[in-house]
Amino acid sequence: MSSEGPRRRRGLMLVLSSPSGAGKTTLTRMLTRDDSEVELSVSWTTRPPRQGEIDGVHYYFVTRDAFRAHRAADGFLEWAEVHDNFYGSPRAAVMSALKSGRDVLFDIDWQGAQQLTNSAAADVVKVFILPPSMKDLRARLESRAQDTKEVIKRRLSNAYSEISRWDGYDYVLVNEDLDACYTQLRAIISAERQRRQRQPWLPGFVQTLLKEDT
Ligand code: 5GP
């Protein structure tokens, strides 16, 4: 069912969390490529860009002062300090996407997921991606060769505490095989879109159905 037209549904806030290197960013890319109803929330961050990252596409790369000013002006729907840097989801962009009936995908950590739940529980669907093993996670972090040894070490040690938050999520996927994991993710989204409360046109539709002669 499309989000356009008379049967327009309520957009959902889809949160994807995982420790760095578990495949979340790849899944996010696949989803925004294949599903035109999903829009990625581009976060603000104070961390420096990695090789190949583009300002305004992967993140908005900002100074700590700019981040603090936006936060003080209530410009973030949620924000958190992760790996010694600030990250936040800009409120205005998300609200305008939801208003137009689109789903918004958040690649954010457990702290952000919790804040979104606190402010908009009915609209939030939370998915956690687990690596098949910690050895596998380390191998993935090392093979992407984007971070220094020091950064990889910190991300690995943070992974243990991030994984311990798995039980705050609605769905948990083990990313053993990327394509299988992606199929499961799309099935979750498809089912969540059909929830009764996300289809405000249903009561009117059913009323009309019941008045119809056979
Ligand atoms: P990275 O530096 O690897 O891109 O992201 C580090 C962590 O910060 C990831 O777990 C990512 O999901 C999280 N993150 C990215 N953007 C946001 C955001 O806007 N809010 C929150 N709470 N976490 C974020």
mmCIF file of C-alpha atoms and ligand atoms in Angstrom:
data_model
loop_
_atom_site.group_PDB
_atom_site.id
_atom_site.type_symbol
_atom_site.label_atom_id
_atom_site.label_comp_id
_atom_site.label_asym_id
_atom_site.label_seq_id
_atom_site.Cartn_x
_atom_site.Cartn_y
_atom_site.Cartn_z
ATOM 1 C CA MET A 1 0.000 0.000 0.000
ATOM 2 C CA SER A 2 1.421 3.353 -0.965
ATOM 3 C CA SER A 3 1.734 6.161 1.526
ATOM 4 C CA GLU A 4 0.077 8.453 -1.068
ATOM 5 C CA GLY A 5 -3.600 8.911 -1.918
ATOM 6 C CA PRO A 6 -6.759 8.369 0.082
ATOM 7 C CA ARG A 7 -5.336 5.342 1.878
ATOM 8 C CA ARG A 8 -2.397 7.268 3.164
ATOM 9 C CA ARG A 9 -0.888 5.649 6.207
ATOM 10 C CA ARG A 10 0.930 7.171 9.122
ATOM 11 C CA GLY A 11 4.701 7.223 8.570
ATOM 12 C CA LEU A 12 6.794 5.205 10.992
ATOM 13 C CA MET A 13 10.072 5.942 12.683
ATOM 14 C CA LEU A 14 12.295 2.983 12.022
ATOM 15 C CA VAL A 15 15.303 2.757 14.308
ATOM 16 C CA LEU A 16 18.236 0.542 13.341
ATOM 17 C CA SER A 17 20.886 0.068 16.008
ATOM 18 C CA SER A 18 23.935 -2.162 16.295
ATOM 19 C CA PRO A 19 27.544 -1.965 17.349
ATOM 20 C CA SER A 20 29.759 -0.385 14.649
ATOM 21 C CA GLY A 21 30.638 -2.960 12.005
ATOM 22 C CA ALA A 22 27.568 -5.201 12.332
ATOM 23 C CA GLY A 23 26.266 -4.199 8.900
ATOM 24 C CA LYS A 24 23.749 -1.542 9.850
ATOM 25 C CA THR A 25 25.085 1.099 7.459
ATOM 26 C CA THR A 26 25.017 -1.343 4.524
ATOM 27 C CA LEU A 27 21.439 -2.358 5.372
ATOM 28 C CA THR A 28 20.471 1.298 5.607
ATOM 29 C CA ARG A 29 21.911 1.958 2.158
ATOM 30 C CA MET A 30 20.104 -1.027 0.640
ATOM 31 C CA LEU A 31 16.827 0.023 2.167
ATOM 32 C CA THR A 32 16.940 3.650 1.022
ATOM 33 C CA ARG A 33 17.995 2.453 -2.448
ATOM 34 C CA ASP A 34 15.113 -0.029 -2.805
ATOM 35 C CA ASP A 35 12.237 1.521 -0.892
ATOM 36 C CA SER A 36 11.129 4.928 -2.093
ATOM 37 C CA GLU A 37 8.875 5.398 0.954
ATOM 38 C CA VAL A 38 11.842 5.328 3.317
ATOM 39 C CA GLU A 39 13.855 8.450 3.965
ATOM 40 C CA LEU A 40 17.070 8.455 5.952
ATOM 41 C CA SER A 41 17.391 10.902 8.819
ATOM 42 C CA VAL A 42 20.804 12.477 8.257
ATOM 43 C CA SER A 43 22.320 13.115 11.682
ATOM 44 C CA TRP A 44 24.534 15.915 12.833
ATOM 45 C CA THR A 45 27.858 14.814 14.280
ATOM 46 C CA THR A 46 30.940 16.423 15.746
ATOM 47 C CA ARG A 47 33.192 13.567 14.659
ATOM 48 C CA PRO A 48 35.457 14.143 11.643
ATOM 49 C CA PRO A 49 34.373 12.623 8.322
ATOM 50 C CA ARG A 50 35.823 9.247 7.330
ATOM 51 C CA GLN A 51 37.247 8.761 3.884
ATOM 52 C CA GLY A 52 34.439 8.863 1.330
ATOM 53 C CA GLU A 53 31.872 10.397 3.664
ATOM 54 C CA ILE A 54 30.049 13.377 2.238
ATOM 55 C CA ASP A 55 28.713 16.294 4.261
ATOM 56 C CA GLY A 56 24.916 16.379 4.024
ATOM 57 C CA VAL A 57 24.720 12.787 2.756
ATOM 58 C CA HIS A 58 26.212 10.578 5.453
ATOM 59 C CA TYR A 59 26.164 13.189 8.205
ATOM 60 C CA TYR A 60 26.194 16.914 8.667
ATOM 61 C CA PHE A 61 29.684 17.417 10.073
ATOM 62 C CA VAL A 62 29.567 20.287 12.531
ATOM 63 C CA THR A 63 31.643 21.847 15.308
ATOM 64 C CA ARG A 64 30.863 21.176 18.951
ATOM 65 C CA ASP A 65 29.736 24.808 19.295
ATOM 66 C CA ALA A 66 27.301 24.507 16.377
ATOM 67 C CA PHE A 67 25.941 21.275 17.835
ATOM 68 C CA ARG A 68 25.449 22.812 21.272
ATOM 69 C CA ALA A 69 23.675 25.851 19.812
ATOM 70 C CA HIS A 70 21.257 23.658 17.829
ATOM 71 C CA ARG A 71 20.642 21.499 20.892
ATOM 72 C CA ALA A 72 19.911 24.578 23.004
ATOM 73 C CA ALA A 73 17.367 25.702 20.386
ATOM 74 C CA ASP A 74 15.596 22.298 20.727
ATOM 75 C CA GLY A 75 16.649 21.451 17.187
ATOM 76 C CA PHE A 76 17.180 17.737 17.872
ATOM 77 C CA LEU A 77 14.544 15.063 18.231
ATOM 78 C CA GLU A 78 17.141 13.070 20.149
ATOM 79 C CA TRP A 79 20.865 13.330 20.693
ATOM 80 C CA ALA A 80 23.628 11.379 22.409
ATOM 81 C CA GLU A 81 27.321 11.361 23.103
ATOM 82 C CA VAL A 82 28.871 8.299 21.431
ATOM 83 C CA HIS A 83 32.601 7.470 21.282
ATOM 84 C CA ASP A 84 33.377 10.967 22.701
ATOM 85 C CA ASN A 85 31.456 12.758 19.947
ATOM 86 C CA PHE A 86 27.990 14.276 19.785
ATOM 87 C CA TYR A 87 25.363 12.849 17.441
ATOM 88 C CA GLY A 88 21.804 14.089 16.944
ATOM 89 C CA SER A 89 18.748 13.674 14.706
ATOM 90 C CA PRO A 90 17.535 17.048 13.392
ATOM 91 C CA ARG A 91 13.897 17.574 14.304
ATOM 92 C CA ALA A 92 12.644 19.662 11.350
ATOM 93 C CA ALA A 93 13.695 17.243 8.573
ATOM 94 C CA VAL A 94 12.148 14.246 10.335
ATOM 95 C CA MET A 95 8.875 16.007 11.046
ATOM 96 C CA SER A 96 8.448 17.139 7.471
ATOM 97 C CA ALA A 97 9.105 13.592 6.129
ATOM 98 C CA LEU A 98 6.619 12.039 8.568
ATOM 99 C CA LYS A 99 4.040 14.685 7.761
ATOM 100 C CA SER A 100 4.207 13.796 4.098
ATOM 101 C CA GLY A 101 3.479 10.139 4.981
ATOM 102 C CA ARG A 102 6.986 8.800 4.528
ATOM 103 C CA ASP A 103 8.870 6.499 6.887
ATOM 104 C CA VAL A 104 12.033 7.808 8.489
ATOM 105 C CA LEU A 105 14.985 5.538 9.079
ATOM 106 C CA PHE A 106 17.297 6.333 11.988
ATOM 107 C CA ASP A 107 20.796 4.849 12.172
ATOM 108 C CA ILE A 108 21.233 5.743 15.841
ATOM 109 C CA ASP A 109 22.413 4.180 19.093
ATOM 110 C CA TRP A 110 20.359 2.798 22.002
ATOM 111 C CA GLN A 111 20.277 6.150 23.810
ATOM 112 C CA GLY A 112 18.648 7.824 20.821
ATOM 113 C CA ALA A 113 16.261 4.889 20.380
ATOM 114 C CA GLN A 114 15.146 5.276 23.974
ATOM 115 C CA GLN A 115 14.579 9.027 23.616
ATOM 116 C CA LEU A 116 12.471 8.504 20.487
ATOM 117 C CA THR A 117 10.389 5.892 22.303
ATOM 118 C CA ASN A 118 9.832 8.309 25.165
ATOM 119 C CA SER A 119 8.545 11.024 22.857
ATOM 120 C CA ALA A 120 6.697 9.053 20.147
ATOM 121 C CA ALA A 121 6.266 5.416 21.233
ATOM 122 C CA ALA A 122 3.372 4.627 18.872
ATOM 123 C CA ASP A 123 5.358 5.619 15.800
ATOM 124 C CA VAL A 124 8.670 3.958 16.666
ATOM 125 C CA VAL A 125 9.784 0.508 15.493
ATOM 126 C CA LYS A 126 13.166 -0.547 16.840
ATOM 127 C CA VAL A 127 15.411 -3.150 15.211
ATOM 128 C CA PHE A 128 18.737 -4.285 16.648
ATOM 129 C CA ILE A 129 21.371 -5.940 14.450
ATOM 130 C CA LEU A 130 23.742 -8.407 16.127
ATOM 131 C CA PRO A 131 26.979 -9.728 14.614
ATOM 132 C CA PRO A 132 27.236 -13.545 14.427
ATOM 133 C CA SER A 133 30.322 -13.420 16.686
ATOM 134 C CA MET A 134 32.686 -10.887 18.247
ATOM 135 C CA LYS A 135 35.528 -12.266 16.096
ATOM 136 C CA ASP A 136 33.433 -11.550 13.038
ATOM 137 C CA LEU A 137 32.767 -8.012 14.261
ATOM 138 C CA ARG A 138 36.478 -7.361 14.758
ATOM 139 C CA ALA A 139 37.246 -8.713 11.271
ATOM 140 C CA ARG A 140 34.617 -6.443 9.714
ATOM 141 C CA LEU A 141 35.929 -3.370 11.540
ATOM 142 C CA GLU A 142 39.504 -4.139 10.488
ATOM 143 C CA SER A 143 38.624 -4.914 6.889
ATOM 144 C CA ARG A 144 36.806 -1.654 6.250
ATOM 145 C CA ALA A 145 40.140 0.074 6.954
ATOM 146 C CA GLN A 146 38.457 3.389 7.676
ATOM 147 C CA ASP A 147 39.546 3.830 11.254
ATOM 148 C CA THR A 148 42.858 3.873 13.099
ATOM 149 C CA LYS A 149 43.865 0.912 15.319
ATOM 150 C CA GLU A 150 43.056 3.029 18.352
ATOM 151 C CA VAL A 151 39.539 3.839 17.098
ATOM 152 C CA ILE A 152 38.868 0.172 16.224
ATOM 153 C CA LYS A 153 39.933 -0.850 19.712
ATOM 154 C CA ARG A 154 37.553 1.666 21.291
ATOM 155 C CA ARG A 155 34.669 0.649 19.031
ATOM 156 C CA LEU A 156 35.197 -3.019 19.907
ATOM 157 C CA SER A 157 35.203 -2.370 23.607
ATOM 158 C CA ASN A 158 32.062 -0.214 23.211
ATOM 159 C CA ALA A 159 30.411 -3.038 21.258
ATOM 160 C CA TYR A 160 30.060 -5.095 24.435
ATOM 161 C CA SER A 161 28.013 -2.425 26.189
ATOM 162 C CA GLU A 162 25.984 -1.640 23.047
ATOM 163 C CA ILE A 163 25.081 -5.305 22.554
ATOM 164 C CA SER A 164 23.911 -5.503 26.164
ATOM 165 C CA ARG A 165 21.057 -3.113 25.152
ATOM 166 C CA TRP A 166 19.544 -5.625 22.737
ATOM 167 C CA ASP A 167 16.498 -6.265 24.915
ATOM 168 C CA GLY A 168 15.187 -2.705 24.543
ATOM 169 C CA TYR A 169 14.320 -3.424 20.889
ATOM 170 C CA ASP A 170 11.184 -4.787 19.193
ATOM 171 C CA TYR A 171 13.094 -6.964 16.725
ATOM 172 C CA VAL A 172 16.579 -8.483 16.843
ATOM 173 C CA LEU A 173 18.343 -9.810 13.737
ATOM 174 C CA VAL A 174 21.637 -11.716 13.615
ATOM 175 C CA ASN A 175 23.527 -10.546 10.543
ATOM 176 C CA GLU A 176 25.097 -13.845 9.553
ATOM 177 C CA ASP A 177 24.192 -13.415 5.916
ATOM 178 C CA LEU A 178 23.565 -9.894 4.624
ATOM 179 C CA ASP A 179 20.904 -10.792 2.050
ATOM 180 C CA ALA A 180 18.958 -12.954 4.506
ATOM 181 C CA CYS A 181 19.123 -10.216 7.111
ATOM 182 C CA TYR A 182 17.910 -7.654 4.568
ATOM 183 C CA THR A 183 14.957 -9.873 3.603
ATOM 184 C CA GLN A 184 13.992 -10.139 7.277
ATOM 185 C CA LEU A 185 14.264 -6.381 7.715
ATOM 186 C CA ARG A 186 11.977 -5.719 4.757
ATOM 187 C CA ALA A 187 9.440 -8.221 6.103
ATOM 188 C CA ILE A 188 9.397 -6.369 9.429
ATOM 189 C CA ILE A 189 8.800 -3.030 7.708
ATOM 190 C CA SER A 190 6.087 -4.464 5.516
ATOM 191 C CA ALA A 191 4.237 -5.940 8.508
ATOM 192 C CA GLU A 192 4.604 -2.802 10.633
ATOM 193 C CA ARG A 193 3.080 -0.690 7.845
ATOM 194 C CA GLN A 194 -0.052 -2.820 7.966
ATOM 195 C CA ARG A 195 -0.696 -2.232 11.657
ATOM 196 C CA ARG A 196 -4.231 -1.055 12.224
ATOM 197 C CA GLN A 197 -3.226 2.162 13.987
ATOM 198 C CA ARG A 198 -0.966 3.166 11.093
ATOM 199 C CA GLN A 199 -3.870 3.138 8.650
ATOM 200 C CA PRO A 200 -6.160 5.976 9.723
ATOM 201 C CA TRP A 201 -8.302 5.537 6.589
ATOM 202 C CA LEU A 202 -9.468 2.070 7.725
ATOM 203 C CA PRO A 203 -12.488 3.005 9.915
ATOM 204 C CA GLY A 204 -14.069 4.975 7.052
ATOM 205 C CA PHE A 205 -13.266 2.246 4.569
ATOM 206 C CA VAL A 206 -14.805 -0.486 6.717
ATOM 207 C CA GLN A 207 -17.884 1.648 7.332
ATOM 208 C CA THR A 208 -18.367 2.003 3.585
ATOM 209 C CA LEU A 209 -17.763 -1.729 3.072
ATOM 210 C CA LEU A 210 -20.437 -2.601 5.583
ATOM 211 C CA LYS A 211 -22.977 -0.368 3.860
ATOM 212 C CA GLU A 212 -22.378 -1.994 0.513
ATOM 213 C CA ASP A 213 -24.795 -4.526 -0.897
ATOM 214 C CA THR A 214 -23.421 -7.778 -2.175
HETATM 215 P P1 5GP B 1 29.673 6.253 13.471
HETATM 216 O O1 5GP B 1 30.638 7.232 14.049
HETATM 217 O O2 5GP B 1 30.271 4.873 13.341
HETATM 218 O O3 5GP B 1 29.060 6.731 12.181
HETATM 219 O O4 5GP B 1 28.465 6.120 14.502
HETATM 220 C C1 5GP B 1 28.716 5.770 15.824
HETATM 221 C C2 5GP B 1 27.415 5.453 16.523
HETATM 222 O O5 5GP B 1 26.621 6.637 16.655
HETATM 223 C C3 5GP B 1 26.562 4.438 15.785
HETATM 224 O O6 5GP B 1 26.084 3.500 16.736
HETATM 225 C C4 5GP B 1 25.433 5.260 15.243
HETATM 226 O O7 5GP B 1 24.251 4.504 15.115
HETATM 227 C C5 5GP B 1 25.285 6.326 16.305
HETATM 228 N N1 5GP B 1 24.609 7.519 15.787
HETATM 229 C C6 5GP B 1 24.726 8.097 14.575
HETATM 230 N N2 5GP B 1 23.929 9.168 14.461
HETATM 231 C C7 5GP B 1 23.259 9.264 15.624
HETATM 232 C C8 5GP B 1 22.251 10.175 16.120
HETATM 233 O O8 5GP B 1 21.802 11.106 15.461
HETATM 234 N N3 5GP B 1 21.806 9.943 17.381
HETATM 235 C C9 5GP B 1 22.250 8.917 18.152
HETATM 236 N N4 5GP B 1 21.713 8.766 19.355
HETATM 237 N N5 5GP B 1 23.197 8.052 17.727
HETATM 238 C C10 5GP B 1 23.697 8.226 16.479
#
